[in-house]
Tab-separated table of C-alpha atoms in Angstrom:
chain	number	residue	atom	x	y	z
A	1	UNK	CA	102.713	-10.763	-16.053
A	2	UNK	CA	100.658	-13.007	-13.964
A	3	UNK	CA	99.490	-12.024	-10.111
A	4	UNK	CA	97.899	-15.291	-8.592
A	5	UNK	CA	95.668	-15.084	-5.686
A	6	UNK	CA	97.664	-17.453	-3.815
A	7	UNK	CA	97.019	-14.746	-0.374
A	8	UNK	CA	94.312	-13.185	0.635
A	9	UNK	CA	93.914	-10.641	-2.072
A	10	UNK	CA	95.740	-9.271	-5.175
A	11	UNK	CA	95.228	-5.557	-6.142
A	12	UNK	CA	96.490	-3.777	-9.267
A	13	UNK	CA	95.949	0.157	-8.320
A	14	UNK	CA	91.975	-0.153	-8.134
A	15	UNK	CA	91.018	-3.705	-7.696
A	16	UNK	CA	91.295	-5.578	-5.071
A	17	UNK	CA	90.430	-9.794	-5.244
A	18	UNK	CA	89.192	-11.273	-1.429
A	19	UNK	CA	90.254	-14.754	-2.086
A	20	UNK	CA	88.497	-15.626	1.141
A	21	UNK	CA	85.375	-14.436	-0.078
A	22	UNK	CA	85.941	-16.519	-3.668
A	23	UNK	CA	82.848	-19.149	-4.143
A	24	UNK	CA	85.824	-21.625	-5.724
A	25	UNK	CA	87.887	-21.499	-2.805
A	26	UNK	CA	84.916	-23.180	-0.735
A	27	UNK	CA	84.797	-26.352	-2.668
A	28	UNK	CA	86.219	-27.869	-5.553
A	29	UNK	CA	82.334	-28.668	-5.965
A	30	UNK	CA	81.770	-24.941	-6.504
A	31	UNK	CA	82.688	-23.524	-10.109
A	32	UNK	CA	81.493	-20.409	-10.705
A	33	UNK	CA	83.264	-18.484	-13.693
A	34	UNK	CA	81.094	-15.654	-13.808
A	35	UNK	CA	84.569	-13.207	-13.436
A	36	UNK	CA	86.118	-14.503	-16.610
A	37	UNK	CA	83.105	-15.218	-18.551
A	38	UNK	CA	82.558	-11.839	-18.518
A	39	UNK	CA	85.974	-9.866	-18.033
A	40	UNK	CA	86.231	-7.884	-21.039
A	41	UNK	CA	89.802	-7.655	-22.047
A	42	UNK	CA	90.123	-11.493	-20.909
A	43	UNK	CA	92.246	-10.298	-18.240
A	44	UNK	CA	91.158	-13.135	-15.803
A	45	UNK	CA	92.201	-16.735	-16.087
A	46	UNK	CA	90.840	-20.074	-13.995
A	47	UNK	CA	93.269	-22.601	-14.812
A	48	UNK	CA	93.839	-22.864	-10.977
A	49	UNK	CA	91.562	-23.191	-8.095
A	50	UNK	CA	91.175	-19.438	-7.666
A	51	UNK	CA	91.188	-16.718	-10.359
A	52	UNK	CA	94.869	-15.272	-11.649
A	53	UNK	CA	94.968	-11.798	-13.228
A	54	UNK	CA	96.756	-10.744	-15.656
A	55	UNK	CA	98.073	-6.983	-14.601
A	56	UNK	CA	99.075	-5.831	-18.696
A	57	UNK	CA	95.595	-7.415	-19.575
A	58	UNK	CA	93.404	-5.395	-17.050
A	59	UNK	CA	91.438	-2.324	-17.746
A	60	UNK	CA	89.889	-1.864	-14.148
A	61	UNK	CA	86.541	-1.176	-15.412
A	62	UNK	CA	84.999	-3.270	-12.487
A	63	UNK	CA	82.853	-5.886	-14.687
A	64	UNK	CA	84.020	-8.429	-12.703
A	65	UNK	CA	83.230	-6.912	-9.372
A	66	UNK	CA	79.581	-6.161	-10.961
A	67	UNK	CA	79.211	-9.922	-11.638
A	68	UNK	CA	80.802	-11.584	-8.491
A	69	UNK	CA	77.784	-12.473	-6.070
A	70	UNK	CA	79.651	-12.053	-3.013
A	71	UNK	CA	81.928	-8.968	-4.170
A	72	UNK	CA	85.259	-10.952	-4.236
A	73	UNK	CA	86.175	-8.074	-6.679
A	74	UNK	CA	86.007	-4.198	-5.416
A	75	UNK	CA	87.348	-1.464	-6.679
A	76	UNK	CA	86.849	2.659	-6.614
A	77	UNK	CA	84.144	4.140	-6.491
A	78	UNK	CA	82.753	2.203	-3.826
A	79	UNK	CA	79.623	1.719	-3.620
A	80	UNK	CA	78.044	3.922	-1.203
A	81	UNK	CA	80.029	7.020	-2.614
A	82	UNK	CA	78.096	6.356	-5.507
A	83	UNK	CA	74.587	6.288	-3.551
A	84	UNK	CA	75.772	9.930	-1.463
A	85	UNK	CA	77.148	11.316	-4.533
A	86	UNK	CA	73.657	10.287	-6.705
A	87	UNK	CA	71.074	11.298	-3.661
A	88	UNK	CA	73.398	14.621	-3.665
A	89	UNK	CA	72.855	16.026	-7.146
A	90	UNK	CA	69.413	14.886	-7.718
A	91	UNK	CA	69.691	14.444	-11.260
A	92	UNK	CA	72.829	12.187	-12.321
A	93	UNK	CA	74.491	11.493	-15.855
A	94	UNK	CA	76.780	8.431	-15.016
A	95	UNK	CA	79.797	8.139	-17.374
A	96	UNK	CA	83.441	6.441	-17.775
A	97	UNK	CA	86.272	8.358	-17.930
A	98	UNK	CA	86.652	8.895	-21.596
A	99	UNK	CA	83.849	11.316	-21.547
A	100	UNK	CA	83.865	15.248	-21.108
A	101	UNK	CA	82.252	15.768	-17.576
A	102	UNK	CA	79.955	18.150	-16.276
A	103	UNK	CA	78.263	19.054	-12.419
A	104	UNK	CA	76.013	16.240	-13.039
A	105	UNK	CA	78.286	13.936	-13.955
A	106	UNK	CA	79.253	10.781	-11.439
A	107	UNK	CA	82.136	8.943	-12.375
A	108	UNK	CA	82.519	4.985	-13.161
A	109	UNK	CA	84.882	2.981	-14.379
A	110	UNK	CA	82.905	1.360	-17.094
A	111	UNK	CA	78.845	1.044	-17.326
A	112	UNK	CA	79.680	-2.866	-16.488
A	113	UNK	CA	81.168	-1.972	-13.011
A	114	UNK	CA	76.732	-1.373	-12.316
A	115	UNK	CA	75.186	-4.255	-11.845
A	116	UNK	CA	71.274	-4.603	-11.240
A	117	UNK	CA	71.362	-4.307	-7.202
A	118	UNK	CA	74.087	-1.022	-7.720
A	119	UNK	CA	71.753	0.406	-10.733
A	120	UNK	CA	68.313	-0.088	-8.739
A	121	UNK	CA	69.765	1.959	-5.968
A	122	UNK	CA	70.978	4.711	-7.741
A	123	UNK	CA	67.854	4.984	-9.483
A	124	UNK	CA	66.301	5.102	-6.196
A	125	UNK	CA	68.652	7.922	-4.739
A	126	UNK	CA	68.224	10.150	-8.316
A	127	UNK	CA	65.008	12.179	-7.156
A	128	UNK	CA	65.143	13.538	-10.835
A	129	UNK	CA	66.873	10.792	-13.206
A	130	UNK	CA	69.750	8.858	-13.860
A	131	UNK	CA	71.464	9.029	-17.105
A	132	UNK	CA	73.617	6.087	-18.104
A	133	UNK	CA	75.445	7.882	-20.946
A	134	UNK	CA	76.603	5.302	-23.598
A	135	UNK	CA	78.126	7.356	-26.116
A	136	UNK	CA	81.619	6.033	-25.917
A	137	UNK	CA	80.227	2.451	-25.778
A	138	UNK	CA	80.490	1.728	-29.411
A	139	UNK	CA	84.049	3.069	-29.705
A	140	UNK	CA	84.970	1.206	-26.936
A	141	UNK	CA	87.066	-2.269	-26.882
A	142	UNK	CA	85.167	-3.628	-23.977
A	143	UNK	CA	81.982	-4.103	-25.820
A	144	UNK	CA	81.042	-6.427	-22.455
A	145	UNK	CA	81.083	-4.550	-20.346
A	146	UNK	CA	78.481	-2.685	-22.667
A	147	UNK	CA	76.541	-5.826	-22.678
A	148	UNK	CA	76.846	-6.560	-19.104
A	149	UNK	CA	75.397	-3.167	-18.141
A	150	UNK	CA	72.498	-3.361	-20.426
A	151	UNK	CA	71.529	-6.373	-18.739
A	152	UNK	CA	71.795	-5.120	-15.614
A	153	UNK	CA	70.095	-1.895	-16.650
A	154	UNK	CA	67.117	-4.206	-18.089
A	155	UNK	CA	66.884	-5.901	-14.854
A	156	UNK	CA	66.877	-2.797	-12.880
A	157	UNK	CA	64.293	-1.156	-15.051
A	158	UNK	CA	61.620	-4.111	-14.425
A	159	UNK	CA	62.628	-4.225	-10.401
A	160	UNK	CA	61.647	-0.452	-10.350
A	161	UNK	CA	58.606	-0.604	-12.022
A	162	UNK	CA	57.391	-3.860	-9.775
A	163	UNK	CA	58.508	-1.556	-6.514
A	164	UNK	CA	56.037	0.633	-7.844
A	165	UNK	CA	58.675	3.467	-8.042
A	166	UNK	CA	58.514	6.508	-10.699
A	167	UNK	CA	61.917	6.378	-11.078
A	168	UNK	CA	63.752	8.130	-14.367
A	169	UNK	CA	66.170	6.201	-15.677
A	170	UNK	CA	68.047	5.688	-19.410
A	171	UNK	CA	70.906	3.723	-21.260
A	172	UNK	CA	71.307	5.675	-24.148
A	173	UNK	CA	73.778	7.721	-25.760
A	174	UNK	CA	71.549	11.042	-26.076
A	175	UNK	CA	70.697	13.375	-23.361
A	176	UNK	CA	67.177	12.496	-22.298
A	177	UNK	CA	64.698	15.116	-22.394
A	178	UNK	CA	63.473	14.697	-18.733
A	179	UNK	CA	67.174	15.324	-17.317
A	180	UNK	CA	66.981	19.042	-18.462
A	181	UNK	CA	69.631	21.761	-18.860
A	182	UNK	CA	72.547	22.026	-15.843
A	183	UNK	CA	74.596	24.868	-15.429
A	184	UNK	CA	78.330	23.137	-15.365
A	185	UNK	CA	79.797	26.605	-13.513
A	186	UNK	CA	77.060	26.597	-10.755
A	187	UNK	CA	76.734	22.709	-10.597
A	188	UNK	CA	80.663	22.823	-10.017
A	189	UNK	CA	80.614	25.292	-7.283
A	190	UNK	CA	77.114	23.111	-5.349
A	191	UNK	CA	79.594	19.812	-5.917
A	192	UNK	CA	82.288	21.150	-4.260
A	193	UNK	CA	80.357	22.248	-1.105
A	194	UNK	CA	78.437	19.362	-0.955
A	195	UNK	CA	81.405	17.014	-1.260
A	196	UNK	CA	82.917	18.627	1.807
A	197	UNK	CA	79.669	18.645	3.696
A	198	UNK	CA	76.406	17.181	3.444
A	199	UNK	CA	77.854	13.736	0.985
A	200	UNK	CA	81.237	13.315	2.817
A	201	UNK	CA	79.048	13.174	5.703
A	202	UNK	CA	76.398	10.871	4.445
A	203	UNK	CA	78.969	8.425	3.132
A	204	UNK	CA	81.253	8.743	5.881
A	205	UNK	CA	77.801	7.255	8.212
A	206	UNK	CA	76.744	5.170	5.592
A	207	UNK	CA	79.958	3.195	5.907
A	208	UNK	CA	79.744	2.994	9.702
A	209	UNK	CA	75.602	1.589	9.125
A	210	UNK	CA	76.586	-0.365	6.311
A	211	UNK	CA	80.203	-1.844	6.938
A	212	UNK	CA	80.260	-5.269	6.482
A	213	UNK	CA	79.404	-7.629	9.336
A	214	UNK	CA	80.716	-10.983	10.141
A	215	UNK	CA	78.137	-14.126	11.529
A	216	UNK	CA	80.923	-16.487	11.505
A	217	UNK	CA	81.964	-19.474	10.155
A	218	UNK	CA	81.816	-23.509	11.332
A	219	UNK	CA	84.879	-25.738	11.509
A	220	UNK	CA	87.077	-23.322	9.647
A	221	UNK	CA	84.728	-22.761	6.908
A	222	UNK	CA	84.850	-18.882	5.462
A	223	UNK	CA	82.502	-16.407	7.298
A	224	UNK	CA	79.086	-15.299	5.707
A	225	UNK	CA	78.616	-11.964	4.668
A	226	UNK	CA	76.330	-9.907	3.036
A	227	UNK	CA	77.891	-7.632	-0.372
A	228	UNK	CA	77.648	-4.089	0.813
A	229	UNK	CA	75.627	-3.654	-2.695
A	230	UNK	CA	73.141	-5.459	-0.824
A	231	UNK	CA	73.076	-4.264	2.396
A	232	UNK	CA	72.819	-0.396	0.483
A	233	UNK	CA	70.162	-1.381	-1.639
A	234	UNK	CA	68.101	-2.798	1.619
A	235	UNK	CA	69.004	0.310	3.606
A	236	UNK	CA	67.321	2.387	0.644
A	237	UNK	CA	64.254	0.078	0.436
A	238	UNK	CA	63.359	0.065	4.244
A	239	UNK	CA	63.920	3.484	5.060
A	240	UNK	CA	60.903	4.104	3.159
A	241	UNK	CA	57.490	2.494	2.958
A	242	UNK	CA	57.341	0.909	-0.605
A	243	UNK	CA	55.520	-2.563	0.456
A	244	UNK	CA	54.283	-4.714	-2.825
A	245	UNK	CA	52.342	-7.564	-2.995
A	246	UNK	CA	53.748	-8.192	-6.727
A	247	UNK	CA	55.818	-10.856	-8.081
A	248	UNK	CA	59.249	-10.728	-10.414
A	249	UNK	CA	60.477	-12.309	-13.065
A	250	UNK	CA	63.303	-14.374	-11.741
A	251	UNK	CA	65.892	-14.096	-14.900
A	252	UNK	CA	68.196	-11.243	-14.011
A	253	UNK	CA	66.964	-10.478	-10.549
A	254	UNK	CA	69.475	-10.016	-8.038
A	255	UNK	CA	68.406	-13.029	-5.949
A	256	UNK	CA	66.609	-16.337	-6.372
A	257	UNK	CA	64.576	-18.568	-4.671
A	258	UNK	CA	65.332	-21.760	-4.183
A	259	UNK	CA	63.122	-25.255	-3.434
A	260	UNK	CA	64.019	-28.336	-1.893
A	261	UNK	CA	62.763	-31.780	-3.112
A	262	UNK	CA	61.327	-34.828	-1.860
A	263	UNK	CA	65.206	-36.127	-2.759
A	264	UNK	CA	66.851	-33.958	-0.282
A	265	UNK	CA	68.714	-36.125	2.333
A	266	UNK	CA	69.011	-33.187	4.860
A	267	UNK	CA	73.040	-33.294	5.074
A	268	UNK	CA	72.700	-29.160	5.687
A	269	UNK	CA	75.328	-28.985	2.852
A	270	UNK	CA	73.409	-26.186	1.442
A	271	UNK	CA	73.110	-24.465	5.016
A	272	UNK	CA	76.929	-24.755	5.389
A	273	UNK	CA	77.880	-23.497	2.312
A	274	UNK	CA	75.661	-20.544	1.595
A	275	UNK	CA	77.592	-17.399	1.694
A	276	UNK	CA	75.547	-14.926	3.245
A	277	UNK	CA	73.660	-17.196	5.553
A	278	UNK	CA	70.456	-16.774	3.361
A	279	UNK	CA	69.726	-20.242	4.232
A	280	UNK	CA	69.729	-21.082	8.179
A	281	UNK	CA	68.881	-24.368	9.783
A	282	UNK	CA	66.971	-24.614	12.798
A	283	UNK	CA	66.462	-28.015	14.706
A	284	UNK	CA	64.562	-28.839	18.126
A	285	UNK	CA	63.863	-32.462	19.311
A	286	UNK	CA	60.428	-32.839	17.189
A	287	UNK	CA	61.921	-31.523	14.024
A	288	UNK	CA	64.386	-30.241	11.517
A	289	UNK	CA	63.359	-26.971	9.305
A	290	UNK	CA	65.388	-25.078	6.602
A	291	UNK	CA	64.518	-21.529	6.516
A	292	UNK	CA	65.157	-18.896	3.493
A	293	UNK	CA	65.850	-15.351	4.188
A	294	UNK	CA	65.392	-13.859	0.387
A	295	UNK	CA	66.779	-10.428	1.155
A	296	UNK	CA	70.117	-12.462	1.979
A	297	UNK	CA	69.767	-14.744	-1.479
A	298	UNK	CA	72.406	-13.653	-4.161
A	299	UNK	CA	71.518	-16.033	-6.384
A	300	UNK	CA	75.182	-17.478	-6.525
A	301	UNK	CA	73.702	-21.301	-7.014
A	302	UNK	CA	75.838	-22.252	-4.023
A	303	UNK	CA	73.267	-24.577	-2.573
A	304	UNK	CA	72.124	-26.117	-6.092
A	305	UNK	CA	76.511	-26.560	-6.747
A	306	UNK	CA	76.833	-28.288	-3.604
A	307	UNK	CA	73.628	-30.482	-2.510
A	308	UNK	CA	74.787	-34.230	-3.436
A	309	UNK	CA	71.324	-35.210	-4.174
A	310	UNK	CA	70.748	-33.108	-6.861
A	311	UNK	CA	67.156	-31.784	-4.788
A	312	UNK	CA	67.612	-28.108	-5.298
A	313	UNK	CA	65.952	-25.942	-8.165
A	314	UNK	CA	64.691	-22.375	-8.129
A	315	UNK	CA	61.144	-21.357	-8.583
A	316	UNK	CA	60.466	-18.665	-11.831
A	317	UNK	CA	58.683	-15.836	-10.048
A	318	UNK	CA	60.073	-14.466	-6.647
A	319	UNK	CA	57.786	-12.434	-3.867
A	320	UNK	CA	58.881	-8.703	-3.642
A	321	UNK	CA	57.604	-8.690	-0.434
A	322	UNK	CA	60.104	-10.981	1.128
A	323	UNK	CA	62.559	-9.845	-0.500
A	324	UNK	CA	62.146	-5.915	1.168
A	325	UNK	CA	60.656	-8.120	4.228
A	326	UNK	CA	63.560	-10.101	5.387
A	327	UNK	CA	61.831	-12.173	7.101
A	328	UNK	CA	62.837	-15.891	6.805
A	329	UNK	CA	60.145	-18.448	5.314
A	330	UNK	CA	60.299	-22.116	5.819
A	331	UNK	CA	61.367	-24.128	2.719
A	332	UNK	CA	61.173	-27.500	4.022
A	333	UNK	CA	60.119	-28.914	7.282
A	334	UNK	CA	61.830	-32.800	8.569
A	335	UNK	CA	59.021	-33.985	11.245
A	336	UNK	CA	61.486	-36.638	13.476
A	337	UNK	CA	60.252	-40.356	14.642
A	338	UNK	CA	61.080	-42.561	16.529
A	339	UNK	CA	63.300	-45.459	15.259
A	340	UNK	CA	61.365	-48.683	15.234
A	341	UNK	CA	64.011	-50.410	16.331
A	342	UNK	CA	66.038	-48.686	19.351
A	343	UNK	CA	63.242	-45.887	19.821
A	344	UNK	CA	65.611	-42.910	19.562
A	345	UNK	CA	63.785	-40.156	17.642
A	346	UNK	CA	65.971	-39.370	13.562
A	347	UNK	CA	64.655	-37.069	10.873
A	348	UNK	CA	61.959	-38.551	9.037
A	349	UNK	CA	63.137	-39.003	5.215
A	350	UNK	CA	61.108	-41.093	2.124
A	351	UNK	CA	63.780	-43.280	1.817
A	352	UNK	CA	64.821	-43.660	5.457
A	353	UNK	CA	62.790	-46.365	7.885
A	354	UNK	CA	65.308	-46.570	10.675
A	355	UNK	CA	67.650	-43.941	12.044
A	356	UNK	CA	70.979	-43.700	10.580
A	357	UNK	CA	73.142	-46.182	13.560
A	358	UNK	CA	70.219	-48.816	13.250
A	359	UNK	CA	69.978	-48.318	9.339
A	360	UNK	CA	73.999	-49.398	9.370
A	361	UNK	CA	73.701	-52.670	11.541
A	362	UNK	CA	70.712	-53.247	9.344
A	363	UNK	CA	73.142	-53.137	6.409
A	364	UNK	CA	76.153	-54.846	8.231
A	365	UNK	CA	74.349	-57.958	9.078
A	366	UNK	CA	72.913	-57.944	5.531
A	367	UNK	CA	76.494	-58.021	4.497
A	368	UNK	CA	77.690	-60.485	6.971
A	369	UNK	CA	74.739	-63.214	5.744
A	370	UNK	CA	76.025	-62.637	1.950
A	371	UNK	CA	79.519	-63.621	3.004
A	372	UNK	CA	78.210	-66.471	5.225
């Protein structure tokens, strides 16, 4: 059985598709097929436009909603029960469902539902470790999600350690020495109390601080939002005072950062289509800049997908500091002349010596003499 995302969302009983918030439903330019690539049990198929899932197939362990850039895909736990459960006990063991629980234990659906932006806060919130427990991995049929996790866990590990934070954390099947010995009865009896106090009400105003907002879209296009993963992980990271001057690796960071060429024709495509408004426009009559907010970037290659003149690439080491910053930096900056011809001031471009009107009678009346 088939359910196609023909509305604005399918759910099977813990995921829930946004087709709204789909990257291919903005352009038949954009493909991304990061959902399927990785889906485990092959449960997703892209034969049309947007994804169709197929119910018997899925396993809900949330690998696609770990690898969807702007969380098309959510499902339970969300994510900021996960950071008030985590900051809570103090000391976490994360683990699926197949696995005996204890006090320390937070639930997941599958290690692949934790993706690097997810597993960097939670090792944030653990004041004394978090335990990835991977000892039903190998007996499990959705070997990758397995895979998907240790990348993200890899990814995590080097973010952490260029935030300069001491943070415990381990993807391994054993119990790691530094996570010590937990009492299940008494660990029970703290959970319980601290579920109906002190993390009920740290979620509950984490969702009101962190609930999704909309800027708004142009000419019907979708609106641009920031994943709540996001917006968590840059609640976490301001609240304290972890400023670095270092630089990251850009394979398997959360967000990228992208340069515009000497080829770019300044259409704003990539400004229009970006779905978290990383990249704003800003013009005033002397000139046209792009600006790049990186703590907005989710590395979804949007703007690369979608610029017509092929000017986009990304740079291999990203600034930590912008990142925690969010402050916009210019990218490219279009000084504006004035057209030799009529006067009337256009964007300065290489390949452009007369605005765009006088550029087209230029070319009309070269037409006109090759008919004549």
């Amino acid at each position: 059985m088939w359910t196609r995302a023909f509305g604005s969302f399918f759910a099977t009983s813990g995921v829930k598709f946004q087709s709204e918030l789909c990257l291919r439903g903005r352009s038949p330019r954009l493909l991304c097929s990061r959902c399927a690539d990785e889906c485990p049990p092959g449960a997703l198929d892209l034969a049309g436009r947007l994804p169709n899932l197929q119910l018997s197939r899925c396993t809900e362990c949330g690998v696609c909603g770990a690898v969807c850039p702007v969380e098309a895909f959510t499902l339970l736990p969300s994510p900021v029960d996960l950071f008030a459960n985590t900051r809570e006990r103090g000391a976490v063991r994360l683990a699926c469902g197949k696995l005996p629980g204890s006090g320390e234990t937070v639930r997941v659906p599958c290690h692949g539902y934790l993706d690097v932006t997810l597993l960097t806060t939670l090792g944030i919130a653990a004041p004394r470790g978090l335990w990835l427990d991977t000892s039903g991995c190998l007996s499990c049929e959705g070997r990758r999600g397995f895979s998907a996790a240790k990348r993200s866990f890899d990814a995590a590990s080097r973010l952490l350690t260029v935030l300069g934070l001491q943070a415990e954390i381990a993807f391994q099947p054993d119990r790691p020495q530094w996570l010590g010995q937990t009492n299940t009865d008494v660990s029970r009896r703290d959970l319980l109390r601290r579920l109906a106090g002190k993390a009920t009400t740290a979620a509950a105003s984490l969702v009101v601080d962190l609930d999704r907002q909309t800027e708004g879209g142009q000419s019907g296009l979708p609106s641009k939002q920031l994943p709540l993963r996001r917006r968590l992980l840059l609640h976490i990271l301001r609240s304290g005072s972890n400023q670095t001057p270092e630089m990251l690796a850009a394979e398997g960071a959360p967000w990228a950062e992208p340069r515009i060429g000497s080829d770019c024709s300044a259409c704003l495509l990539c400004v229009t289509f970006c779905p978290t408004a990383a990249l704003t426009a800003y013009e005033d009559p002397d000139h046209l800049e792009i600006t790049l907010d990186s703590s907005r970037c989710v590395a979804c290659d949007v703007c690369a997908q979608i610029c017509p003149a092929g000017a986009i690439t990304f740079v291999s080491q990203l600034s930590v500091a912008d990142f925690v910053s969010a402050h916009p930096h210019l990218i490219i900056d279009f000084p504006k002349i004035a057209c030799p011809s009529c006067g009337q001031l256009f964007i300065s471009l290489p390949q452009a010596k007369l605005c765009p009107r006088c550029q087209k009678d230029a070319e009309l009346e070269q037409d006109v003499s090759s008919w004549t």
